[in-house]
PDB file of C-alpha atoms in Angstrom:
ATOM      1  CA  MET G 199      18.359  -8.670 -20.447  1.00 44.00           C
ATOM      2  CA  LYS G 200      21.723  -8.818 -19.697  1.00 42.00           C
ATOM      3  CA  LYS G 201      21.344  -6.367 -16.146  1.00 42.00           C
ATOM      4  CA  VAL G 202      23.955  -4.076 -14.768  1.00 40.00           C
ATOM      5  CA  ALA G 203      23.978  -6.523 -11.252  1.00 37.00           C
ATOM      6  CA  VAL G 204      19.400  -8.377  -9.151  1.00 37.00           C
ATOM      7  CA  LEU G 205      18.832  -9.326  -7.325  1.00 39.00           C
ATOM      8  CA  LEU G 206      16.886  -9.382  -6.752  1.00 39.00           C
ATOM      9  CA  LEU G 207      14.452  -8.686  -5.260  1.00 38.00           C
ATOM     10  CA  GLY G 208      12.857  -8.097  -2.497  1.00 39.00           C
ATOM     11  CA  SER G 209      15.768  -7.075  -2.728  1.00 40.00           C
ATOM     12  CA  MET G 210      17.958  -4.074  -2.664  1.00 42.00           C
ATOM     13  CA  VAL G 211      20.945  -2.652  -4.175  1.00 42.00           C
ATOM     14  CA  LEU G 212      22.392   1.200  -3.711  1.00 43.00           C
ATOM     15  CA  THR G 213      26.510   2.152  -4.923  1.00 43.00           C
ATOM     16  CA  GLY G 214      27.845   4.460  -3.217  1.00 46.00           C
ATOM     17  CA  CYS G 215      31.601   2.918  -3.600  1.00 46.00           C
ATOM     18  CA  GLY G 216      31.969   2.231  -6.958  1.00 46.00           C
ATOM     19  CA  SER G 217      31.761   5.125 -10.189  1.00 44.00           C
ATOM     20  CA  ASP G 218      32.608   5.395 -13.317  1.00 44.00           C
ATOM     21  CA  GLU G 219      33.012   7.621 -16.551  1.00 42.00           C
ATOM     22  CA  SER G 220      29.137   7.156 -18.634  1.00 41.00           C
ATOM     23  CA  SER G 221      27.963   8.359 -22.103  1.00 44.00           C
ATOM     24  CA  ASP G 222      27.690  11.591 -21.435  1.00 49.00           C
ATOM     25  CA  SER G 223      30.983  11.996 -19.057  1.00 53.00           C
ATOM     26  CA  HIS G 224      28.858  12.507 -16.025  1.00 58.00           C
ATOM     27  CA  THR G 225      29.806  10.543 -12.668  1.00 71.00           C
ATOM     28  CA  SER G 226      27.477   7.926 -11.815  1.00 80.00           C
ATOM     29  CA  SER G 227      26.638   5.039  -9.175  1.00 87.00           C
ATOM     30  CA  THR G 228      24.792   2.761  -9.186  1.00 85.00           C
ATOM     31  CA  TYR G 229      21.606   1.169  -7.067  1.00 84.00           C
ATOM     32  CA  MET G 230      20.339  -2.351  -8.105  1.00 83.00           C
ATOM     33  CA  GLY G 231      16.891  -2.717  -5.825  1.00 83.00           C
ATOM     34  CA  GLU G 232      14.018  -2.042  -4.638  1.00 91.00           C
ATOM     35  CA  ILE G 233      10.997   1.056  -5.506  1.00 93.00           C
ATOM     36  CA  GLU G 234      10.408   2.349  -2.050  1.00 94.00           C
ATOM     37  CA  SER G 235       7.515   5.329  -3.248  1.00 97.00           C
ATOM     38  CA  VAL G 236       7.206   7.559  -6.615  1.00 97.00           C
ATOM     39  CA  ASN G 237       5.925  10.490  -7.119  1.00 96.00           C
ATOM     40  CA  ALA G 238       4.292  11.067 -10.033  1.00 90.00           C
ATOM     41  CA  HIS G 239       4.082  15.005  -9.968  1.00 90.00           C
ATOM     42  CA  ALA G 240       8.017  15.362  -8.952  1.00 91.00           C
ATOM     43  CA  GLU G 241       8.319  12.308 -11.827  1.00 95.00           C
ATOM     44  CA  SER G 242      10.526  11.256  -8.748  1.00 97.00           C
ATOM     45  CA  MET G 243      11.107   7.882  -7.014  1.00 97.00           C
ATOM     46  CA  THR G 244      12.683   7.291  -3.903  1.00 96.00           C
ATOM     47  CA  VAL G 245      15.284   4.024  -3.788  1.00 91.00           C
ATOM     48  CA  ASN G 246      16.914   3.892   0.178  1.00 85.00           C
ATOM     49  CA  ALA G 247      15.291   6.572   1.889  1.00 86.00           C
ATOM     50  CA  MET G 248      16.576   8.234  -1.083  1.00 90.00           C
ATOM     51  CA  ALA G 249      15.133  10.722  -3.594  1.00 96.00           C
ATOM     52  CA  LEU G 250      15.880   9.997  -7.186  1.00 96.00           C
ATOM     53  CA  SER G 251      14.206  12.637  -9.805  1.00 97.00           C
ATOM     54  CA  LEU G 252      12.937  11.419 -12.942  1.00 97.00           C
ATOM     55  CA  SER G 253      13.269  14.055 -14.916  1.00 95.00           C
ATOM     56  CA  SER G 254      16.437  12.515 -17.189  1.00 94.00           C
ATOM     57  CA  ALA G 255      15.816   9.035 -17.106  1.00 97.00           C
ATOM     58  CA  ARG G 256      15.858   6.507 -19.668  1.00 97.00           C
ATOM     59  CA  ILE G 257      13.761   3.561 -17.457  1.00 96.00           C
ATOM     60  CA  GLU G 258      14.180   0.329 -19.453  1.00 95.00           C
ATOM     61  CA  LEU G 259      12.768  -3.215 -19.418  1.00 93.00           C
ATOM     62  CA  ASN G 260      13.682  -5.742 -21.771  1.00 86.00           C
ATOM     63  CA  GLY G 261      15.400  -3.267 -23.830  1.00 86.00           C
ATOM     64  CA  HIS G 262      11.245  -1.529 -24.704  1.00 90.00           C
ATOM     65  CA  TYR G 263      10.817   1.771 -23.191  1.00 93.00           C
ATOM     66  CA  VAL G 264       8.790   2.137 -19.983  1.00 93.00           C
ATOM     67  CA  ASP G 265       7.020   5.628 -19.322  1.00 93.00           C
ATOM     68  CA  SER G 266       7.648   6.696 -15.558  1.00 94.00           C
ATOM     69  CA  THR G 267       4.066   6.917 -14.934  1.00 92.00           C
ATOM     70  CA  GLU G 268       5.032   2.822 -14.882  1.00 93.00           C
ATOM     71  CA  LEU G 269       7.168   2.948 -12.206  1.00 95.00           C
ATOM     72  CA  GLU G 270       5.359   1.359  -9.340  1.00 95.00           C
ATOM     73  CA  PRO G 271       6.900   0.796  -5.694  1.00 95.00           C
ATOM     74  CA  GLY G 272       7.737  -2.613  -5.423  1.00 93.00           C
ATOM     75  CA  MET G 273       9.227  -2.841  -8.611  1.00 94.00           C
ATOM     76  CA  GLN G 274      12.409  -3.845  -9.042  1.00 92.00           C
ATOM     77  CA  VAL G 275      15.095  -1.104 -10.070  1.00 91.00           C
ATOM     78  CA  ASP G 276      18.704  -1.216 -11.532  1.00 91.00           C
ATOM     79  CA  VAL G 277      19.067   2.479 -11.421  1.00 90.00           C
ATOM     80  CA  GLU G 278      22.529   4.444 -13.469  1.00 92.00           C
ATOM     81  CA  TYR G 279      22.599   7.858 -10.973  1.00 92.00           C
ATOM     82  CA  ASP G 280      23.827  11.204  -9.947  1.00 93.00           C
ATOM     83  CA  ASP G 281      23.258  13.715  -6.897  1.00 94.00           C
ATOM     84  CA  GLY G 282      20.033  12.945  -7.045  1.00 95.00           C
ATOM     85  CA  ILE G 283      19.079  12.628 -10.402  1.00 96.00           C
ATOM     86  CA  ALA G 284      18.644   8.901 -11.986  1.00 96.00           C
ATOM     87  CA  TYR G 285      20.377   8.731 -15.825  1.00 96.00           C
ATOM     88  CA  GLU G 286      19.120   4.791 -16.645  1.00 95.00           C
ATOM     89  CA  VAL G 287      16.580   3.236 -15.159  1.00 96.00           C
ATOM     90  CA  ASP G 288      16.060  -0.623 -16.156  1.00 94.00           C
ATOM     91  CA  ILE G 289      13.285  -2.205 -14.608  1.00 96.00           C
ATOM     92  CA  ASP G 290      15.169  -6.001 -12.901  1.00 93.00           C
ATOM     93  CA  PRO G 291      11.776  -8.563 -12.441  1.00 95.00           C
ATOM     94  CA  GLU G 292      12.683 -12.125 -12.065  1.00 95.00           C
ATOM     95  CA  ILE G 293      10.279 -13.438 -14.282  1.00 97.00           C
ATOM     96  CA  VAL G 294       7.719 -12.411 -17.127  1.00 96.00           C
ATOM     97  CA  GLY G 295       5.062 -13.843 -18.043  1.00 96.00           C
ATOM     98  CA  ILE G 296       1.319 -14.093 -19.201  1.00 96.00           C
ATOM     99  CA  ALA G 297      -0.819 -15.408 -15.617  1.00 96.00           C
ATOM    100  CA  THR G 298      -2.650 -18.476 -16.605  1.00 96.00           C
ATOM    101  CA  LEU G 299      -4.519 -18.038 -12.752  1.00 96.00           C
ATOM    102  CA  VAL G 300      -4.437 -16.652  -9.882  1.00 97.00           C
ATOM    103  CA  THR G 301      -5.772 -17.281  -6.801  1.00 96.00           C
ATOM    104  CA  GLU G 302      -5.309 -15.358  -2.960  1.00 96.00           C
ATOM    105  CA  SER G 303      -2.213 -17.298  -2.557  1.00 97.00           C
ATOM    106  CA  GLU G 304      -0.936 -18.560  -5.213  1.00 97.00           C
ATOM    107  CA  ILE G 305      -0.508 -17.426  -9.597  1.00 98.00           C
ATOM    108  CA  THR G 306       0.997 -19.269 -12.719  1.00 97.00           C
ATOM    109  CA  VAL G 307       3.193 -17.826 -15.152  1.00 97.00           C
ATOM    110  CA  ASN G 308       5.133 -19.638 -17.771  1.00 96.00           C
ATOM    111  CA  GLY G 309       2.898 -23.190 -16.199  1.00 95.00           C
ATOM    112  CA  GLN G 310       4.700 -22.639 -12.958  1.00 96.00           C
ATOM    113  CA  VAL G 311       3.037 -22.310  -9.803  1.00 97.00           C
ATOM    114  CA  PHE G 312       4.119 -19.638  -7.390  1.00 97.00           C
ATOM    115  CA  GLU G 313       2.969 -19.028  -4.093  1.00 97.00           C
ATOM    116  CA  HIS G 314       2.781 -15.326  -2.656  1.00 97.00           C
ATOM    117  CA  ALA G 315       0.759 -13.951   0.338  1.00 95.00           C
ATOM    118  CA  ASN G 316      -2.302 -12.711  -1.227  1.00 93.00           C
ATOM    119  CA  ILE G 317      -0.025  -9.609  -3.298  1.00 94.00           C
ATOM    120  CA  ALA G 318      -2.226  -9.975  -6.374  1.00 94.00           C
ATOM    121  CA  LYS G 319      -5.587  -9.221  -5.113  1.00 92.00           C
ATOM    122  CA  ASP G 320      -6.593  -7.018  -8.346  1.00 93.00           C
ATOM    123  CA  LEU G 321      -5.520 -10.105 -10.671  1.00 96.00           C
ATOM    124  CA  VAL G 322      -7.771 -13.124  -8.628  1.00 96.00           C
ATOM    125  CA  GLY G 323      -9.737 -14.623 -10.849  1.00 94.00           C
ATOM    126  CA  THR G 324      -8.303 -13.254 -14.785  1.00 93.00           C
ATOM    127  CA  ASN G 325      -6.951 -15.553 -16.418  1.00 94.00           C
ATOM    128  CA  SER G 326      -4.961 -13.651 -19.149  1.00 92.00           C
ATOM    129  CA  ASN G 327      -2.812 -10.751 -18.136  1.00 95.00           C
ATOM    130  CA  ARG G 328       1.234 -10.538 -19.262  1.00 95.00           C
ATOM    131  CA  VAL G 329       3.203  -9.778 -15.537  1.00 96.00           C
ATOM    132  CA  MET G 330       5.342  -9.354 -13.648  1.00 96.00           C
ATOM    133  CA  LEU G 331       6.958 -11.444 -11.027  1.00 97.00           C
ATOM    134  CA  PHE G 332       9.983  -9.920  -8.711  1.00 96.00           C
ATOM    135  CA  GLY G 333      11.600 -11.967  -5.965  1.00 93.00           C
ATOM    136  CA  TYR G 334      13.975 -14.143  -4.851  1.00 94.00           C
ATOM    137  CA  VAL G 335      15.254 -17.991  -3.566  1.00 95.00           C
ATOM    138  CA  ASP G 336      15.370 -18.354  -0.192  1.00 95.00           C
ATOM    139  CA  GLN G 337      17.659 -20.765   1.095  1.00 93.00           C
ATOM    140  CA  THR G 338      15.773 -24.090   0.112  1.00 93.00           C
ATOM    141  CA  GLY G 339      15.205 -23.288  -3.227  1.00 91.00           C
ATOM    142  CA  LYS G 340      11.994 -21.837  -3.433  1.00 94.00           C
ATOM    143  CA  TRP G 341      11.081 -18.799  -4.426  1.00 96.00           C
ATOM    144  CA  VAL G 342       9.972 -16.002  -2.168  1.00 96.00           C
ATOM    145  CA  ILE G 343       8.158 -14.230  -4.748  1.00 96.00           C
ATOM    146  CA  ASN G 344       7.919 -10.165  -2.877  1.00 93.00           C
ATOM    147  CA  ALA G 345       5.397  -8.035  -5.893  1.00 96.00           C
ATOM    148  CA  ILE G 346       3.466  -8.466  -8.133  1.00 97.00           C
ATOM    149  CA  HIS G 347       3.153  -6.051 -11.575  1.00 96.00           C
ATOM    150  CA  LYS G 348       0.717  -5.226 -14.789  1.00 94.00           C
ATOM    151  CA  VAL G 349       3.228  -5.744 -18.035  1.00 92.00           C
ATOM    152  CA  ASN G 350       0.536  -5.274 -20.312  1.00 88.00           C
ATOM    153  CA  PHE G 351       1.643  -1.320 -21.250  1.00 82.00           C
ATOM    154  CA  LEU G 352       4.392  -3.733 -23.464  1.00 78.00           C
ATOM    155  CA  PRO G 353       5.210  -6.447 -25.713  1.00 76.00           C
ATOM    156  CA  ALA G 354       7.427  -7.733 -23.077  1.00 74.00           C
ATOM    157  CA  GLU G 355       9.089 -11.495 -23.957  1.00 89.00           C
ATOM    158  CA  ASP G 356       8.355 -14.058 -21.645  1.00 96.00           C
ATOM    159  CA  LEU G 357      10.729 -14.618 -18.651  1.00 96.00           C
ATOM    160  CA  TYR G 358      12.639 -16.567 -16.347  1.00 97.00           C
ATOM    161  CA  GLU G 359      15.776 -17.786 -14.879  1.00 96.00           C
ATOM    162  CA  GLY G 360      17.243 -19.531 -11.927  1.00 96.00           C
ATOM    163  CA  LYS G 361      19.755 -22.740 -11.839  1.00 96.00           C
ATOM    164  CA  ILE G 362      20.271 -24.867 -14.304  1.00 97.00           C
ATOM    165  CA  THR G 363      19.033 -29.238 -12.690  1.00 97.00           C
ATOM    166  CA  SER G 364      20.186 -30.633 -15.917  1.00 98.00           C
ATOM    167  CA  ILE G 365      21.313 -30.986 -19.318  1.00 98.00           C
ATOM    168  CA  ASP G 366      21.588 -31.958 -23.524  1.00 97.00           C
ATOM    169  CA  LYS G 367      23.729 -30.274 -25.617  1.00 95.00           C
ATOM    170  CA  ALA G 368      23.237 -32.962 -27.787  1.00 96.00           C
ATOM    171  CA  SER G 369      19.636 -31.350 -28.134  1.00 97.00           C
ATOM    172  CA  SER G 370      20.390 -27.744 -27.539  1.00 97.00           C
ATOM    173  CA  HIS G 371      17.666 -28.459 -23.918  1.00 97.00           C
ATOM    174  CA  PHE G 372      18.556 -27.881 -20.755  1.00 98.00           C
ATOM    175  CA  ASN G 373      15.909 -27.963 -17.586  1.00 98.00           C
ATOM    176  CA  ILE G 374      15.966 -25.528 -14.115  1.00 97.00           C
ATOM    177  CA  GLY G 375      13.908 -27.058 -11.946  1.00 95.00           C
ATOM    178  CA  THR G 376      10.057 -28.675 -13.891  1.00 95.00           C
ATOM    179  CA  MET G 377      11.087 -25.514 -16.700  1.00 96.00           C
ATOM    180  CA  LYS G 378      12.227 -27.279 -19.632  1.00 97.00           C
ATOM    181  CA  VAL G 379      14.513 -24.757 -22.507  1.00 98.00           C
ATOM    182  CA  ASP G 380      15.273 -24.980 -25.635  1.00 98.00           C
ATOM    183  CA  TYR G 381      17.906 -22.886 -26.386  1.00 98.00           C
ATOM    184  CA  SER G 382      18.368 -24.523 -30.432  1.00 96.00           C
ATOM    185  CA  ASN G 383      17.589 -20.566 -31.524  1.00 95.00           C
ATOM    186  CA  ALA G 384      19.332 -18.475 -28.921  1.00 96.00           C
ATOM    187  CA  SER G 385      21.175 -15.624 -28.960  1.00 90.00           C
ATOM    188  CA  MET G 386      24.320 -16.378 -26.904  1.00 92.00           C
ATOM    189  CA  ASP G 387      28.076 -15.808 -26.976  1.00 88.00           C
ATOM    190  CA  HIS G 388      30.631 -18.543 -26.466  1.00 90.00           C
ATOM    191  CA  GLU G 389      31.170 -17.225 -22.837  1.00 90.00           C
ATOM    192  CA  ASP G 390      28.328 -17.643 -22.166  1.00 91.00           C
ATOM    193  CA  LEU G 391      27.507 -21.273 -24.510  1.00 92.00           C
ATOM    194  CA  ALA G 392      31.527 -21.805 -22.211  1.00 93.00           C
ATOM    195  CA  GLU G 393      29.461 -21.862 -18.591  1.00 95.00           C
ATOM    196  CA  LEU G 394      26.617 -23.207 -19.484  1.00 96.00           C
ATOM    197  CA  LYS G 395      26.092 -26.379 -17.252  1.00 96.00           C
ATOM    198  CA  VAL G 396      24.063 -27.713 -14.692  1.00 97.00           C
ATOM    199  CA  ASN G 397      24.710 -25.068 -11.244  1.00 95.00           C
ATOM    200  CA  ALA G 398      24.924 -21.543 -13.686  1.00 96.00           C
ATOM    201  CA  TRP G 399      22.653 -18.649 -13.243  1.00 97.00           C
ATOM    202  CA  VAL G 400      20.809 -17.642 -16.162  1.00 97.00           C
ATOM    203  CA  GLU G 401      18.431 -15.391 -17.380  1.00 96.00           C
ATOM    204  CA  VAL G 402      15.810 -16.570 -20.263  1.00 96.00           C
ATOM    205  CA  GLU G 403      13.884 -14.546 -22.797  1.00 96.00           C
ATOM    206  CA  GLY G 404      11.775 -16.310 -25.456  1.00 96.00           C
ATOM    207  CA  GLN G 405       8.258 -17.257 -25.554  1.00 96.00           C
ATOM    208  CA  PHE G 406       6.470 -20.415 -23.255  1.00 97.00           C
ATOM    209  CA  SER G 407       3.984 -22.344 -24.504  1.00 93.00           C
ATOM    210  CA  THR G 408       4.501 -26.204 -23.262  1.00 91.00           C
ATOM    211  CA  ASP G 409       8.055 -24.955 -22.607  1.00 95.00           C
ATOM    212  CA  PHE G 410      10.062 -21.584 -23.057  1.00 98.00           C
ATOM    213  CA  LYS G 411      11.418 -21.907 -26.318  1.00 97.00           C
ATOM    214  CA  ALA G 412      14.436 -18.946 -26.132  1.00 97.00           C
ATOM    215  CA  TYR G 413      15.836 -16.356 -27.752  1.00 96.00           C
ATOM    216  CA  ASP G 414      18.648 -15.267 -25.804  1.00 95.00           C
ATOM    217  CA  VAL G 415      20.841 -17.228 -22.857  1.00 96.00           C
ATOM    218  CA  ASP G 416      22.376 -14.464 -20.331  1.00 95.00           C
ATOM    219  CA  VAL G 417      24.529 -17.203 -17.510  1.00 96.00           C
ATOM    220  CA  GLU G 418      24.993 -14.316 -14.590  1.00 93.00           C
ATOM    221  CA  ASP G 419      28.827 -13.484 -12.955  1.00 93.00           C
ATOM    222  CA  ASP G 420      28.954 -12.172  -9.994  1.00 94.00           C
ATOM    223  CA  LEU G 421      31.427  -9.889 -10.791  1.00 95.00           C
ATOM    224  CA  ASP G 422      28.700  -8.446 -12.092  1.00 93.00           C
ATOM    225  CA  LEU G 423      27.987  -6.671  -9.086  1.00 93.00           C
ATOM    226  CA  ALA G 424      31.179  -5.899  -7.790  1.00 94.00           C
ATOM    227  CA  ASN G 425      31.915  -2.281  -6.957  1.00 90.00           C
ATOM    228  CA  ALA G 426      27.726  -2.261  -5.972  1.00 86.00           C
ATOM    229  CA  GLU G 427      26.224  -1.613  -2.325  1.00 82.00           C
ATOM    230  CA  VAL G 428      24.005  -5.037  -2.819  1.00 84.00           C
ATOM    231  CA  GLU G 429      21.149  -5.398  -0.617  1.00 81.00           C
ATOM    232  CA  GLY G 430      19.892  -9.182   0.020  1.00 86.00           C
ATOM    233  CA  TYR G 431      18.528 -12.007   1.963  1.00 92.00           C
ATOM    234  CA  VAL G 432      21.566 -14.322   3.346  1.00 96.00           C
ATOM    235  CA  THR G 433      19.962 -17.942   1.999  1.00 97.00           C
ATOM    236  CA  ALA G 434      23.157 -19.963   2.706  1.00 97.00           C
ATOM    237  CA  LEU G 435      27.315 -19.451   5.139  1.00 98.00           C
ATOM    238  CA  ASN G 436      28.905 -21.112   5.998  1.00 98.00           C
ATOM    239  CA  HIS G 437      30.021 -22.730  10.093  1.00 96.00           C
ATOM    240  CA  ASP G 438      33.264 -19.111   9.802  1.00 97.00           C
ATOM    241  CA  LYS G 439      30.815 -16.904   8.043  1.00 98.00           C
ATOM    242  CA  THR G 440      33.699 -16.428   5.221  1.00 98.00           C
ATOM    243  CA  LEU G 441      30.768 -17.072   2.453  1.00 98.00           C
ATOM    244  CA  MET G 442      27.608 -16.509   1.671  1.00 98.00           C
ATOM    245  CA  THR G 443      25.213 -16.824  -0.412  1.00 97.00           C
ATOM    246  CA  LEU G 444      22.395 -13.960  -1.555  1.00 94.00           C
ATOM    247  CA  ASN G 445      18.665 -14.276  -2.395  1.00 93.00           C
ATOM    248  CA  GLY G 446      20.011 -18.366  -3.463  1.00 94.00           C
ATOM    249  CA  LYS G 447      22.493 -17.077  -6.484  1.00 94.00           C
ATOM    250  CA  THR G 448      25.374 -15.159  -5.744  1.00 94.00           C
ATOM    251  CA  ASP G 449      28.828 -16.108  -3.749  1.00 96.00           C
ATOM    252  CA  VAL G 450      30.410 -12.873  -1.335  1.00 97.00           C
ATOM    253  CA  VAL G 451      33.568 -14.019   0.545  1.00 98.00           C
ATOM    254  CA  ILE G 452      34.164 -12.081   3.315  1.00 98.00           C
ATOM    255  CA  THR G 453      37.840 -11.663   4.763  1.00 97.00           C
ATOM    256  CA  GLU G 454      39.062 -10.333   8.009  1.00 96.00           C
ATOM    257  CA  ASN G 455      39.009  -6.535   6.118  1.00 97.00           C
ATOM    258  CA  THR G 456      35.046  -6.907   4.987  1.00 98.00           C
ATOM    259  CA  ARG G 457      33.425  -4.073   8.143  1.00 98.00           C
ATOM    260  CA  PHE G 458      30.429  -4.305   9.432  1.00 98.00           C
ATOM    261  CA  GLU G 459      27.633  -1.690  10.750  1.00 96.00           C
ATOM    262  CA  ASP G 460      24.138  -2.190  12.401  1.00 96.00           C
ATOM    263  CA  GLY G 461      26.404  -5.744  13.701  1.00 96.00           C
ATOM    264  CA  ILE G 462      28.746  -7.417  14.431  1.00 97.00           C
ATOM    265  CA  LYS G 463      29.574 -10.648  12.019  1.00 97.00           C
ATOM    266  CA  ASP G 464      28.486 -13.171  15.131  1.00 96.00           C
ATOM    267  CA  GLU G 465      24.623 -11.809  14.641  1.00 97.00           C
ATOM    268  CA  LEU G 466      24.737 -12.712  10.038  1.00 98.00           C
ATOM    269  CA  LYS G 467      22.232 -15.678   9.272  1.00 97.00           C
ATOM    270  CA  ILE G 468      20.189 -17.138   6.866  1.00 97.00           C
ATOM    271  CA  GLY G 469      17.545 -15.247   6.928  1.00 95.00           C
ATOM    272  CA  SER G 470      19.372 -11.605   7.629  1.00 96.00           C
ATOM    273  CA  ARG G 471      18.271  -8.710   5.520  1.00 91.00           C
ATOM    274  CA  VAL G 472      22.451  -6.540   4.950  1.00 90.00           C
ATOM    275  CA  ASP G 473      23.255  -3.508   2.378  1.00 85.00           C
ATOM    276  CA  VAL G 474      26.451  -5.221   0.966  1.00 89.00           C
ATOM    277  CA  ASP G 475      29.067  -3.357  -0.470  1.00 90.00           C
ATOM    278  CA  LEU G 476      31.268  -4.965  -2.791  1.00 94.00           C
ATOM    279  CA  ILE G 477      34.179  -5.555  -4.943  1.00 95.00           C
ATOM    280  CA  ASN G 478      36.373  -7.383  -7.080  1.00 97.00           C
ATOM    281  CA  ASN G 479      39.803  -8.738  -4.930  1.00 96.00           C
ATOM    282  CA  ALA G 480      41.572 -10.265  -7.883  1.00 96.00           C
ATOM    283  CA  GLY G 481      39.068 -12.133  -9.261  1.00 96.00           C
ATOM    284  CA  GLN G 482      37.299 -13.111  -6.035  1.00 96.00           C
ATOM    285  CA  LEU G 483      33.194 -11.057  -5.408  1.00 97.00           C
ATOM    286  CA  GLN G 484      34.092  -9.860  -1.647  1.00 98.00           C
ATOM    287  CA  ALA G 485      32.378  -7.786   0.593  1.00 98.00           C
ATOM    288  CA  SER G 486      34.402  -4.830   1.502  1.00 96.00           C
ATOM    289  CA  GLU G 487      31.096  -3.539   4.289  1.00 95.00           C
ATOM    290  CA  ILE G 488      27.689  -5.637   5.292  1.00 96.00           C
ATOM    291  CA  GLU G 489      25.399  -3.464   6.914  1.00 92.00           C
ATOM    292  CA  PHE G 490      22.386  -4.815   8.782  1.00 95.00           C
ATOM    293  CA  ASP G 491      18.617  -3.658   7.941  1.00 84.00           C
TER     294      ASP G 491
END
């Protein structure tokens, strides 16, 4: 599932700074982030305090059509919109798979155990629901899960993402932590194959059994976020505050031209939740504006 730009998770993105021409020839912006509310009666949703009509929207998850009635608050989405109308909505979870064990504080998906703050009450005690997990990786490298939703309404592939910690190209395997991924039969272009290496952030679709058998592997490119406004968590920050990492995966350069709203540069710290307008400046992802949430 190629992302337009994440995030994720418990993180939001709103792009008013960039626009492009869609196939319908309307000028549009891109938002990527958390749904705050859904009004099924009015066929609309709210993201970042902005109401968007869904009446003309094509909604998808991993390329599968999804009805607007399946949207719920807390889901991360990528939205192409213009003048209060959403045209394309992609649901963008970080992990998808069968929840084989669920307690009030932990959920096991694709063989990995994730802690959560009692946000899966309707799943406790079950072991066969397909679920989507939304969240981000914090400064310690640990997943922070902000939302959990069932996805039994369509046959979505299993999904997992993270940073490659080891790789054996001879046998077409790599690891994301303890998750072993077999990409021998995965669909990958030459560019992604060349970029497949330790510390690369990848999104993997396929089927999990004991290991994860990948059908598709996408190596994330930070520059895909150019011309987007991204709301996320600062998970790394250098000493002079000229380079930060959002959500454990996206490096953003802060320059002397970066503007700050609702705060100053000195207030920026690990754990800050911010809205960041991003640009591509000579192949470097830079922040043109940072707004404190």
